[in-house]
Amino acid sequence: MAEAQLLVSEDEFTCSVCLDTLTDPVSISCGHSFCLKCLTDYWDQSQVCRCPQCREMFTVRPALRRNTLLNEVIKKLKKTAVSPSPPPLSQNYAGLEDVECDACTGKKFKAVKSCLTCMASFCQTHLQPHYEGDALKHHKLTDPDGNLKEKLCAKHQKSLEIFCKTDETYICMMCVVTGHKNHEMVELETQREEKEKLLRVTLSDIRRRLEQREKKLRETRRVMEQKKISVEGEVEENEKSFTDLMHCIEEAQKKLVEKIREQEKREIEKAEGVMEQLEKEIEELKKIYAELEELSEIKDNVHFQQTQTFPSCRVLPADGDSLSFTVIANVSSEDLRKELSCVKKILEKITQWDIMTLTSGREAPVLTLQPPEPRRRDEFLQYFCPLTLDINTAHKDLHLSEGNKKVTCERTQPEYPDHPDRFDYWEQVLCREALTGTRSYWEVECTGDWVLIGVAYKGLSRKGKDLECSFGSNNKSWSLLCADSQYAVRHNDEETEISAPYSPRIGVYLDWPAGSLSFYSVSHTMTLLHRFNTSFTEPLYPGFGFWLDCKSSAKICHLTPCDH
């Protein structure tokens, strides 16, 4: 039996994971054996349960139990074996990317393990003392590492085992007693656990951001696909409309030409009849003329008297009886040209319109045509919207009058009841009308030294001194400040001064779909003071603000038909 044991090599009982002799061997149903710890770690780090050697996959993770018989065989083999039989040398020499054995002389073999205690790497042969000698069994082995020098303390040439939190550096045990007294220190494993916690948090945050961006990407792709479909549908509809229009124009032109040709034919036929009749009458008149001329040449009075009754029996054609010819046109060429000119102007105006894309919730984007930006006051007034001040939002120092069209800042406090929408610190008031989804224009007449004209979302705060309540001092409102005959615009607590001629009348133009809010100085011309370009997400409410020490007022102008 002893002789049979000598015929068996220890290499025949090698774990294919760690490439070392089996330790606490376990066998699985496919017939392969591994170290208990190696196989457990391998499965813990994998998402699927496979045999590391034959790749057979298990739907349920097998329960691992130590193979007692195999374990006893390996123990007896280690006692009887003098030294392990090395594999063929051609398979063990270190290549360019392999870690070399530090114990080999001459041509070095490939290291299979690195010892963090010895700070050296060993091939299979020179690693054996770490398994057989009691002094080396407790050394910490790891996968081959070619950068062991980086794990040595540069000062003491000892292994780095401690992390100094005070100096944020890795140190050896000699450093602990020589240069880091009273410092906060932890073992490398503890520091690794802390870093792994931070790493997991970072990975979780990155994964969350990644999921958000992937979701945003999917949503953007979906919107783009919907937009492509919408655009194709819109192009098809417009092509059909213009094709129908061109067909209609061609048919109108064809029918008009046909009617003109028919009228021409009728008038030509009528004229030809008149000309034929005229030619007959001319021939008859010439004949009568010749006869009468011949009669006039008779010298004999008796004969003249006897023949003069002959021509008198003839009836001459009446003047103008056959000349009743007039050309009557059903269509005036001048009127036609005017109508066609109007159609041309309409088409030219359509080509100047802007194309807006509107998206509501998860619905497909809708393309709409928008008229060009107004320039003259009469063009702005096409979008005029009547506004009324909301008394439930007015600060107690603001007085509303003229049917809630005018607001004045004064110290005579009216008896306003408490209301959740009322501004309790800032002298401000909002209008009742919510503006959204279209174009709107209104004008304000300002008096005094300090008036704030603006728009805000309904969610603008109303209570307290916080800037979240003040027009233009947050991301929920936009405003124009008229102070001391000068202008300034505000949004998100950023103020920009404007140099422009002062006018007490201000025009406000809101293009909600285009995300445009413009303030104009209104006099004999429209002077643009400032334009905010953004993307509105909620309905906007016009409003006004004041400074109590400045007696000021603002009046919403009532525009009559003559203004248009």
mmCIF file with all atom_site columns, N, CA, C and O in Angstrom, residues 186-225:
data_model
loop_
_atom_site.group_PDB
_atom_site.id
_atom_site.type_symbol
_atom_site.label_atom_id
_atom_site.label_alt_id
_atom_site.label_comp_id
_atom_site.label_asym_id
_atom_site.label_entity_id
_atom_site.label_seq_id
_atom_site.pdbx_PDB_ins_code
_atom_site.Cartn_x
_atom_site.Cartn_y
_atom_site.Cartn_z
_atom_site.occupancy
_atom_site.B_iso_or_equiv
_atom_site.pdbx_formal_charge
_atom_site.auth_seq_id
_atom_site.auth_comp_id
_atom_site.auth_asym_id
_atom_site.auth_atom_id
_atom_site.pdbx_PDB_model_num
ATOM 1   N N  . VAL A 1 186 ? -5.899  52.839 11.976  1.00 0.00 ? 186 VAL A N  1
ATOM 2   C CA . VAL A 1 186 ? -6.736  51.639 11.848  1.00 0.00 ? 186 VAL A CA 1
ATOM 3   C C  . VAL A 1 186 ? -5.967  50.618 11.021  1.00 0.00 ? 186 VAL A C  1
ATOM 4   O O  . VAL A 1 186 ? -5.028  50.971 10.291  1.00 0.00 ? 186 VAL A O  1
ATOM 5   N N  . GLU A 1 187 ? -6.363  49.362 11.139  1.00 0.00 ? 187 GLU A N  1
ATOM 6   C CA . GLU A 1 187 ? -5.748  48.329 10.322  1.00 0.00 ? 187 GLU A CA 1
ATOM 7   C C  . GLU A 1 187 ? -6.192  48.490 8.870   1.00 0.00 ? 187 GLU A C  1
ATOM 8   O O  . GLU A 1 187 ? -7.223  49.105 8.574   1.00 0.00 ? 187 GLU A O  1
ATOM 9   N N  . LEU A 1 188 ? -5.394  47.913 7.960   1.00 0.00 ? 188 LEU A N  1
ATOM 10  C CA . LEU A 1 188 ? -5.696  48.050 6.537   1.00 0.00 ? 188 LEU A CA 1
ATOM 11  C C  . LEU A 1 188 ? -7.074  47.476 6.208   1.00 0.00 ? 188 LEU A C  1
ATOM 12  O O  . LEU A 1 188 ? -7.803  48.019 5.368   1.00 0.00 ? 188 LEU A O  1
ATOM 13  N N  . GLU A 1 189 ? -7.433  46.348 6.855   1.00 0.00 ? 189 GLU A N  1
ATOM 14  C CA . GLU A 1 189 ? -8.721  45.737 6.584   1.00 0.00 ? 189 GLU A CA 1
ATOM 15  C C  . GLU A 1 189 ? -9.863  46.671 6.979   1.00 0.00 ? 189 GLU A C  1
ATOM 16  O O  . GLU A 1 189 ? -10.862 46.796 6.260   1.00 0.00 ? 189 GLU A O  1
ATOM 17  N N  . THR A 1 190 ? -9.703  47.344 8.134   1.00 0.00 ? 190 THR A N  1
ATOM 18  C CA . THR A 1 190 ? -10.740 48.274 8.578   1.00 0.00 ? 190 THR A CA 1
ATOM 19  C C  . THR A 1 190 ? -10.853 49.465 7.623   1.00 0.00 ? 190 THR A C  1
ATOM 20  O O  . THR A 1 190 ? -11.956 49.897 7.259   1.00 0.00 ? 190 THR A O  1
ATOM 21  N N  . GLN A 1 191 ? -9.679  49.991 7.212   1.00 0.00 ? 191 GLN A N  1
ATOM 22  C CA . GLN A 1 191 ? -9.689  51.104 6.259   1.00 0.00 ? 191 GLN A CA 1
ATOM 23  C C  . GLN A 1 191 ? -10.316 50.686 4.934   1.00 0.00 ? 191 GLN A C  1
ATOM 24  O O  . GLN A 1 191 ? -11.055 51.447 4.310   1.00 0.00 ? 191 GLN A O  1
ATOM 25  N N  . ARG A 1 192 ? -10.021 49.465 4.536   1.00 0.00 ? 192 ARG A N  1
ATOM 26  C CA . ARG A 1 192 ? -10.611 48.968 3.287   1.00 0.00 ? 192 ARG A CA 1
ATOM 27  C C  . ARG A 1 192 ? -12.131 48.886 3.407   1.00 0.00 ? 192 ARG A C  1
ATOM 28  O O  . ARG A 1 192 ? -12.859 49.239 2.472   1.00 0.00 ? 192 ARG A O  1
ATOM 29  N N  . GLU A 1 193 ? -12.610 48.406 4.570   1.00 0.00 ? 193 GLU A N  1
ATOM 30  C CA . GLU A 1 193 ? -14.055 48.321 4.766   1.00 0.00 ? 193 GLU A CA 1
ATOM 31  C C  . GLU A 1 193 ? -14.711 49.701 4.658   1.00 0.00 ? 193 GLU A C  1
ATOM 32  O O  . GLU A 1 193 ? -15.769 49.860 4.042   1.00 0.00 ? 193 GLU A O  1
ATOM 33  N N  . GLU A 1 194 ? -14.052 50.714 5.258   1.00 0.00 ? 194 GLU A N  1
ATOM 34  C CA . GLU A 1 194 ? -14.595 52.063 5.191   1.00 0.00 ? 194 GLU A CA 1
ATOM 35  C C  . GLU A 1 194 ? -14.617 52.575 3.748   1.00 0.00 ? 194 GLU A C  1
ATOM 36  O O  . GLU A 1 194 ? -15.591 53.183 3.283   1.00 0.00 ? 194 GLU A O  1
ATOM 37  N N  . LYS A 1 195 ? -13.504 52.318 3.036   1.00 0.00 ? 195 LYS A N  1
ATOM 38  C CA . LYS A 1 195 ? -13.444 52.754 1.639   1.00 0.00 ? 195 LYS A CA 1
ATOM 39  C C  . LYS A 1 195 ? -14.445 51.998 0.773   1.00 0.00 ? 195 LYS A C  1
ATOM 40  O O  . LYS A 1 195 ? -15.024 52.554 -0.160  1.00 0.00 ? 195 LYS A O  1
ATOM 41  N N  . GLU A 1 196 ? -14.627 50.717 1.108   1.00 0.00 ? 196 GLU A N  1
ATOM 42  C CA . GLU A 1 196 ? -15.600 49.942 0.349   1.00 0.00 ? 196 GLU A CA 1
ATOM 43  C C  . GLU A 1 196 ? -17.005 50.481 0.570   1.00 0.00 ? 196 GLU A C  1
ATOM 44  O O  . GLU A 1 196 ? -17.827 50.500 -0.358  1.00 0.00 ? 196 GLU A O  1
ATOM 45  N N  . LYS A 1 197 ? -17.296 50.947 1.808   1.00 0.00 ? 197 LYS A N  1
ATOM 46  C CA . LYS A 1 197 ? -18.597 51.558 2.063   1.00 0.00 ? 197 LYS A CA 1
ATOM 47  C C  . LYS A 1 197 ? -18.782 52.813 1.206   1.00 0.00 ? 197 LYS A C  1
ATOM 48  O O  . LYS A 1 197 ? -19.825 53.015 0.580   1.00 0.00 ? 197 LYS A O  1
ATOM 49  N N  . LEU A 1 198 ? -17.732 53.671 1.199   1.00 0.00 ? 198 LEU A N  1
ATOM 50  C CA . LEU A 1 198 ? -17.796 54.862 0.367   1.00 0.00 ? 198 LEU A CA 1
ATOM 51  C C  . LEU A 1 198 ? -17.904 54.497 -1.112  1.00 0.00 ? 198 LEU A C  1
ATOM 52  O O  . LEU A 1 198 ? -18.629 55.146 -1.880  1.00 0.00 ? 198 LEU A O  1
ATOM 53  N N  . LEU A 1 199 ? -17.172 53.432 -1.480  1.00 0.00 ? 199 LEU A N  1
ATOM 54  C CA . LEU A 1 199 ? -17.215 52.993 -2.875  1.00 0.00 ? 199 LEU A CA 1
ATOM 55  C C  . LEU A 1 199 ? -18.614 52.526 -3.242  1.00 0.00 ? 199 LEU A C  1
ATOM 56  O O  . LEU A 1 199 ? -19.116 52.837 -4.332  1.00 0.00 ? 199 LEU A O  1
ATOM 57  N N  . ARG A 1 200 ? -19.252 51.773 -2.317  1.00 0.00 ? 200 ARG A N  1
ATOM 58  C CA . ARG A 1 200 ? -20.610 51.305 -2.589  1.00 0.00 ? 200 ARG A CA 1
ATOM 59  C C  . ARG A 1 200 ? -21.581 52.470 -2.721  1.00 0.00 ? 200 ARG A C  1
ATOM 60  O O  . ARG A 1 200 ? -22.472 52.461 -3.575  1.00 0.00 ? 200 ARG A O  1
ATOM 61  N N  . VAL A 1 201 ? -21.398 53.486 -1.845  1.00 0.00 ? 201 VAL A N  1
ATOM 62  C CA . VAL A 1 201 ? -22.258 54.677 -1.942  1.00 0.00 ? 201 VAL A CA 1
ATOM 63  C C  . VAL A 1 201 ? -22.044 55.380 -3.273  1.00 0.00 ? 201 VAL A C  1
ATOM 64  O O  . VAL A 1 201 ? -22.996 55.794 -3.953  1.00 0.00 ? 201 VAL A O  1
ATOM 65  N N  . THR A 1 202 ? -20.755 55.517 -3.650  1.00 0.00 ? 202 THR A N  1
ATOM 66  C CA . THR A 1 202 ? -20.441 56.169 -4.930  1.00 0.00 ? 202 THR A CA 1
ATOM 67  C C  . THR A 1 202 ? -20.998 55.379 -6.096  1.00 0.00 ? 202 THR A C  1
ATOM 68  O O  . THR A 1 202 ? -21.576 55.942 -7.034  1.00 0.00 ? 202 THR A O  1
ATOM 69  N N  . LEU A 1 203 ? -20.810 54.044 -6.044  1.00 0.00 ? 203 LEU A N  1
ATOM 70  C CA . LEU A 1 203 ? -21.341 53.197 -7.109  1.00 0.00 ? 203 LEU A CA 1
ATOM 71  C C  . LEU A 1 203 ? -22.858 53.302 -7.188  1.00 0.00 ? 203 LEU A C  1
ATOM 72  O O  . LEU A 1 203 ? -23.436 53.349 -8.283  1.00 0.00 ? 203 LEU A O  1
ATOM 73  N N  . SER A 1 204 ? -23.502 53.349 -6.013  1.00 0.00 ? 204 SER A N  1
ATOM 74  C CA . SER A 1 204 ? -24.956 53.483 -5.989  1.00 0.00 ? 204 SER A CA 1
ATOM 75  C C  . SER A 1 204 ? -25.393 54.800 -6.609  1.00 0.00 ? 204 SER A C  1
ATOM 76  O O  . SER A 1 204 ? -26.358 54.852 -7.380  1.00 0.00 ? 204 SER A O  1
ATOM 77  N N  . ASP A 1 205 ? -24.650 55.875 -6.283  1.00 0.00 ? 205 ASP A N  1
ATOM 78  C CA . ASP A 1 205 ? -24.983 57.189 -6.848  1.00 0.00 ? 205 ASP A CA 1
ATOM 79  C C  . ASP A 1 205 ? -24.762 57.197 -8.364  1.00 0.00 ? 205 ASP A C  1
ATOM 80  O O  . ASP A 1 205 ? -25.594 57.723 -9.123  1.00 0.00 ? 205 ASP A O  1
ATOM 81  N N  . ILE A 1 206 ? -23.631 56.620 -8.786  1.00 0.00 ? 206 ILE A N  1
ATOM 82  C CA . ILE A 1 206 ? -23.354 56.570 -10.230 1.00 0.00 ? 206 ILE A CA 1
ATOM 83  C C  . ILE A 1 206 ? -24.399 55.718 -10.946 1.00 0.00 ? 206 ILE A C  1
ATOM 84  O O  . ILE A 1 206 ? -24.864 56.072 -12.031 1.00 0.00 ? 206 ILE A O  1
ATOM 85  N N  . ARG A 1 207 ? -24.772 54.584 -10.308 1.00 0.00 ? 207 ARG A N  1
ATOM 86  C CA . ARG A 1 207 ? -25.782 53.723 -10.910 1.00 0.00 ? 207 ARG A CA 1
ATOM 87  C C  . ARG A 1 207 ? -27.121 54.464 -11.024 1.00 0.00 ? 207 ARG A C  1
ATOM 88  O O  . ARG A 1 207 ? -27.818 54.352 -12.038 1.00 0.00 ? 207 ARG A O  1
ATOM 89  N N  . ARG A 1 208 ? -27.464 55.250 -9.972  1.00 0.00 ? 208 ARG A N  1
ATOM 90  C CA . ARG A 1 208 ? -28.707 56.032 -10.014 1.00 0.00 ? 208 ARG A CA 1
ATOM 91  C C  . ARG A 1 208 ? -28.655 57.064 -11.136 1.00 0.00 ? 208 ARG A C  1
ATOM 92  O O  . ARG A 1 208 ? -29.613 57.222 -11.917 1.00 0.00 ? 208 ARG A O  1
ATOM 93  N N  . ARG A 1 209 ? -27.506 57.773 -11.242 1.00 0.00 ? 209 ARG A N  1
ATOM 94  C CA . ARG A 1 209 ? -27.376 58.753 -12.317 1.00 0.00 ? 209 ARG A CA 1
ATOM 95  C C  . ARG A 1 209 ? -27.402 58.089 -13.683 1.00 0.00 ? 209 ARG A C  1
ATOM 96  O O  . ARG A 1 209 ? -27.987 58.618 -14.632 1.00 0.00 ? 209 ARG A O  1
ATOM 97  N N  . LEU A 1 210 ? -26.740 56.922 -13.747 1.00 0.00 ? 210 LEU A N  1
ATOM 98  C CA . LEU A 1 210 ? -26.731 56.197 -15.019 1.00 0.00 ? 210 LEU A CA 1
ATOM 99  C C  . LEU A 1 210 ? -28.143 55.805 -15.425 1.00 0.00 ? 210 LEU A C  1
ATOM 100 O O  . LEU A 1 210 ? -28.540 55.963 -16.592 1.00 0.00 ? 210 LEU A O  1
ATOM 101 N N  . GLU A 1 211 ? -28.914 55.296 -14.453 1.00 0.00 ? 211 GLU A N  1
ATOM 102 C CA . GLU A 1 211 ? -30.298 54.922 -14.746 1.00 0.00 ? 211 GLU A CA 1
ATOM 103 C C  . GLU A 1 211 ? -31.120 56.127 -15.166 1.00 0.00 ? 211 GLU A C  1
ATOM 104 O O  . GLU A 1 211 ? -31.944 56.037 -16.089 1.00 0.00 ? 211 GLU A O  1
ATOM 105 N N  . GLN A 1 212 ? -30.889 57.283 -14.501 1.00 0.00 ? 212 GLN A N  1
ATOM 106 C CA . GLN A 1 212 ? -31.614 58.497 -14.871 1.00 0.00 ? 212 GLN A CA 1
ATOM 107 C C  . GLN A 1 212 ? -31.287 58.920 -16.296 1.00 0.00 ? 212 GLN A C  1
ATOM 108 O O  . GLN A 1 212 ? -32.179 59.273 -17.072 1.00 0.00 ? 212 GLN A O  1
ATOM 109 N N  . ARG A 1 213 ? -29.992 58.877 -16.624 1.00 0.00 ? 213 ARG A N  1
ATOM 110 C CA . ARG A 1 213 ? -29.596 59.302 -17.969 1.00 0.00 ? 213 ARG A CA 1
ATOM 111 C C  . ARG A 1 213 ? -30.055 58.308 -19.036 1.00 0.00 ? 213 ARG A C  1
ATOM 112 O O  . ARG A 1 213 ? -30.423 58.707 -20.138 1.00 0.00 ? 213 ARG A O  1
ATOM 113 N N  . GLU A 1 214 ? -30.004 57.017 -18.691 1.00 0.00 ? 214 GLU A N  1
ATOM 114 C CA . GLU A 1 214 ? -30.517 56.033 -19.642 1.00 0.00 ? 214 GLU A CA 1
ATOM 115 C C  . GLU A 1 214 ? -32.011 56.217 -19.856 1.00 0.00 ? 214 GLU A C  1
ATOM 116 O O  . GLU A 1 214 ? -32.502 56.108 -20.986 1.00 0.00 ? 214 GLU A O  1
ATOM 117 N N  . LYS A 1 215 ? -32.729 56.518 -18.762 1.00 0.00 ? 215 LYS A N  1
ATOM 118 C CA . LYS A 1 215 ? -34.158 56.790 -18.885 1.00 0.00 ? 215 LYS A CA 1
ATOM 119 C C  . LYS A 1 215 ? -34.402 58.038 -19.712 1.00 0.00 ? 215 LYS A C  1
ATOM 120 O O  . LYS A 1 215 ? -35.289 58.073 -20.578 1.00 0.00 ? 215 LYS A O  1
ATOM 121 N N  . LYS A 1 216 ? -33.581 59.075 -19.449 1.00 0.00 ? 216 LYS A N  1
ATOM 122 C CA . LYS A 1 216 ? -33.707 60.315 -20.218 1.00 0.00 ? 216 LYS A CA 1
ATOM 123 C C  . LYS A 1 216 ? -33.388 60.069 -21.688 1.00 0.00 ? 216 LYS A C  1
ATOM 124 O O  . LYS A 1 216 ? -34.052 60.616 -22.576 1.00 0.00 ? 216 LYS A O  1
ATOM 125 N N  . LEU A 1 217 ? -32.365 59.242 -21.926 1.00 0.00 ? 217 LEU A N  1
ATOM 126 C CA . LEU A 1 217 ? -32.004 58.919 -23.310 1.00 0.00 ? 217 LEU A CA 1
ATOM 127 C C  . LEU A 1 217 ? -33.152 58.190 -24.012 1.00 0.00 ? 217 LEU A C  1
ATOM 128 O O  . LEU A 1 217 ? -33.491 58.504 -25.162 1.00 0.00 ? 217 LEU A O  1
ATOM 129 N N  . ARG A 1 218 ? -33.727 57.200 -23.296 1.00 0.00 ? 218 ARG A N  1
ATOM 130 C CA . ARG A 1 218 ? -34.861 56.473 -23.888 1.00 0.00 ? 218 ARG A CA 1
ATOM 131 C C  . ARG A 1 218 ? -36.026 57.414 -24.160 1.00 0.00 ? 218 ARG A C  1
ATOM 132 O O  . ARG A 1 218 ? -36.668 57.326 -25.217 1.00 0.00 ? 218 ARG A O  1
ATOM 133 N N  . GLU A 1 219 ? -36.296 58.312 -23.197 1.00 0.00 ? 219 GLU A N  1
ATOM 134 C CA . GLU A 1 219 ? -37.393 59.263 -23.369 1.00 0.00 ? 219 GLU A CA 1
ATOM 135 C C  . GLU A 1 219 ? -37.123 60.206 -24.531 1.00 0.00 ? 219 GLU A C  1
ATOM 136 O O  . GLU A 1 219 ? -38.016 60.509 -25.325 1.00 0.00 ? 219 GLU A O  1
ATOM 137 N N  . THR A 1 220 ? -35.860 60.669 -24.633 1.00 0.00 ? 220 THR A N  1
ATOM 138 C CA . THR A 1 220 ? -35.502 61.567 -25.732 1.00 0.00 ? 220 THR A CA 1
ATOM 139 C C  . THR A 1 220 ? -35.638 60.865 -27.073 1.00 0.00 ? 220 THR A C  1
ATOM 140 O O  . THR A 1 220 ? -36.137 61.447 -28.045 1.00 0.00 ? 220 THR A O  1
ATOM 141 N N  . ARG A 1 221 ? -35.193 59.617 -27.125 1.00 0.00 ? 221 ARG A N  1
ATOM 142 C CA . ARG A 1 221 ? -35.334 58.853 -28.365 1.00 0.00 ? 221 ARG A CA 1
ATOM 143 C C  . ARG A 1 221 ? -36.806 58.666 -28.719 1.00 0.00 ? 221 ARG A C  1
ATOM 144 O O  . ARG A 1 221 ? -37.197 58.769 -29.884 1.00 0.00 ? 221 ARG A O  1
ATOM 145 N N  . ARG A 1 222 ? -37.628 58.386 -27.673 1.00 0.00 ? 222 ARG A N  1
ATOM 146 C CA . ARG A 1 222 ? -39.058 58.215 -27.921 1.00 0.00 ? 222 ARG A CA 1
ATOM 147 C C  . ARG A 1 222 ? -39.675 59.501 -28.462 1.00 0.00 ? 222 ARG A C  1
ATOM 148 O O  . ARG A 1 222 ? -40.436 59.481 -29.436 1.00 0.00 ? 222 ARG A O  1
ATOM 149 N N  . VAL A 1 223 ? -39.307 60.630 -27.825 1.00 0.00 ? 223 VAL A N  1
ATOM 150 C CA . VAL A 1 223 ? -39.842 61.920 -28.280 1.00 0.00 ? 223 VAL A CA 1
ATOM 151 C C  . VAL A 1 223 ? -39.376 62.223 -29.698 1.00 0.00 ? 223 VAL A C  1
ATOM 152 O O  . VAL A 1 223 ? -40.143 62.719 -30.530 1.00 0.00 ? 223 VAL A O  1
ATOM 153 N N  . MET A 1 224 ? -38.091 61.908 -29.983 1.00 0.00 ? 224 MET A N  1
ATOM 154 C CA . MET A 1 224 ? -37.574 62.169 -31.319 1.00 0.00 ? 224 MET A CA 1
ATOM 155 C C  . MET A 1 224 ? -38.297 61.318 -32.362 1.00 0.00 ? 224 MET A C  1
ATOM 156 O O  . MET A 1 224 ? -38.608 61.801 -33.457 1.00 0.00 ? 224 MET A O  1
ATOM 157 N N  . GLU A 1 225 ? -38.563 60.041 -32.018 1.00 0.00 ? 225 GLU A N  1
ATOM 158 C CA . GLU A 1 225 ? -39.297 59.194 -32.953 1.00 0.00 ? 225 GLU A CA 1
ATOM 159 C C  . GLU A 1 225 ? -40.700 59.739 -33.170 1.00 0.00 ? 225 GLU A C  1
ATOM 160 O O  . GLU A 1 225 ? -41.204 59.774 -34.305 1.00 0.00 ? 225 GLU A O  1
#
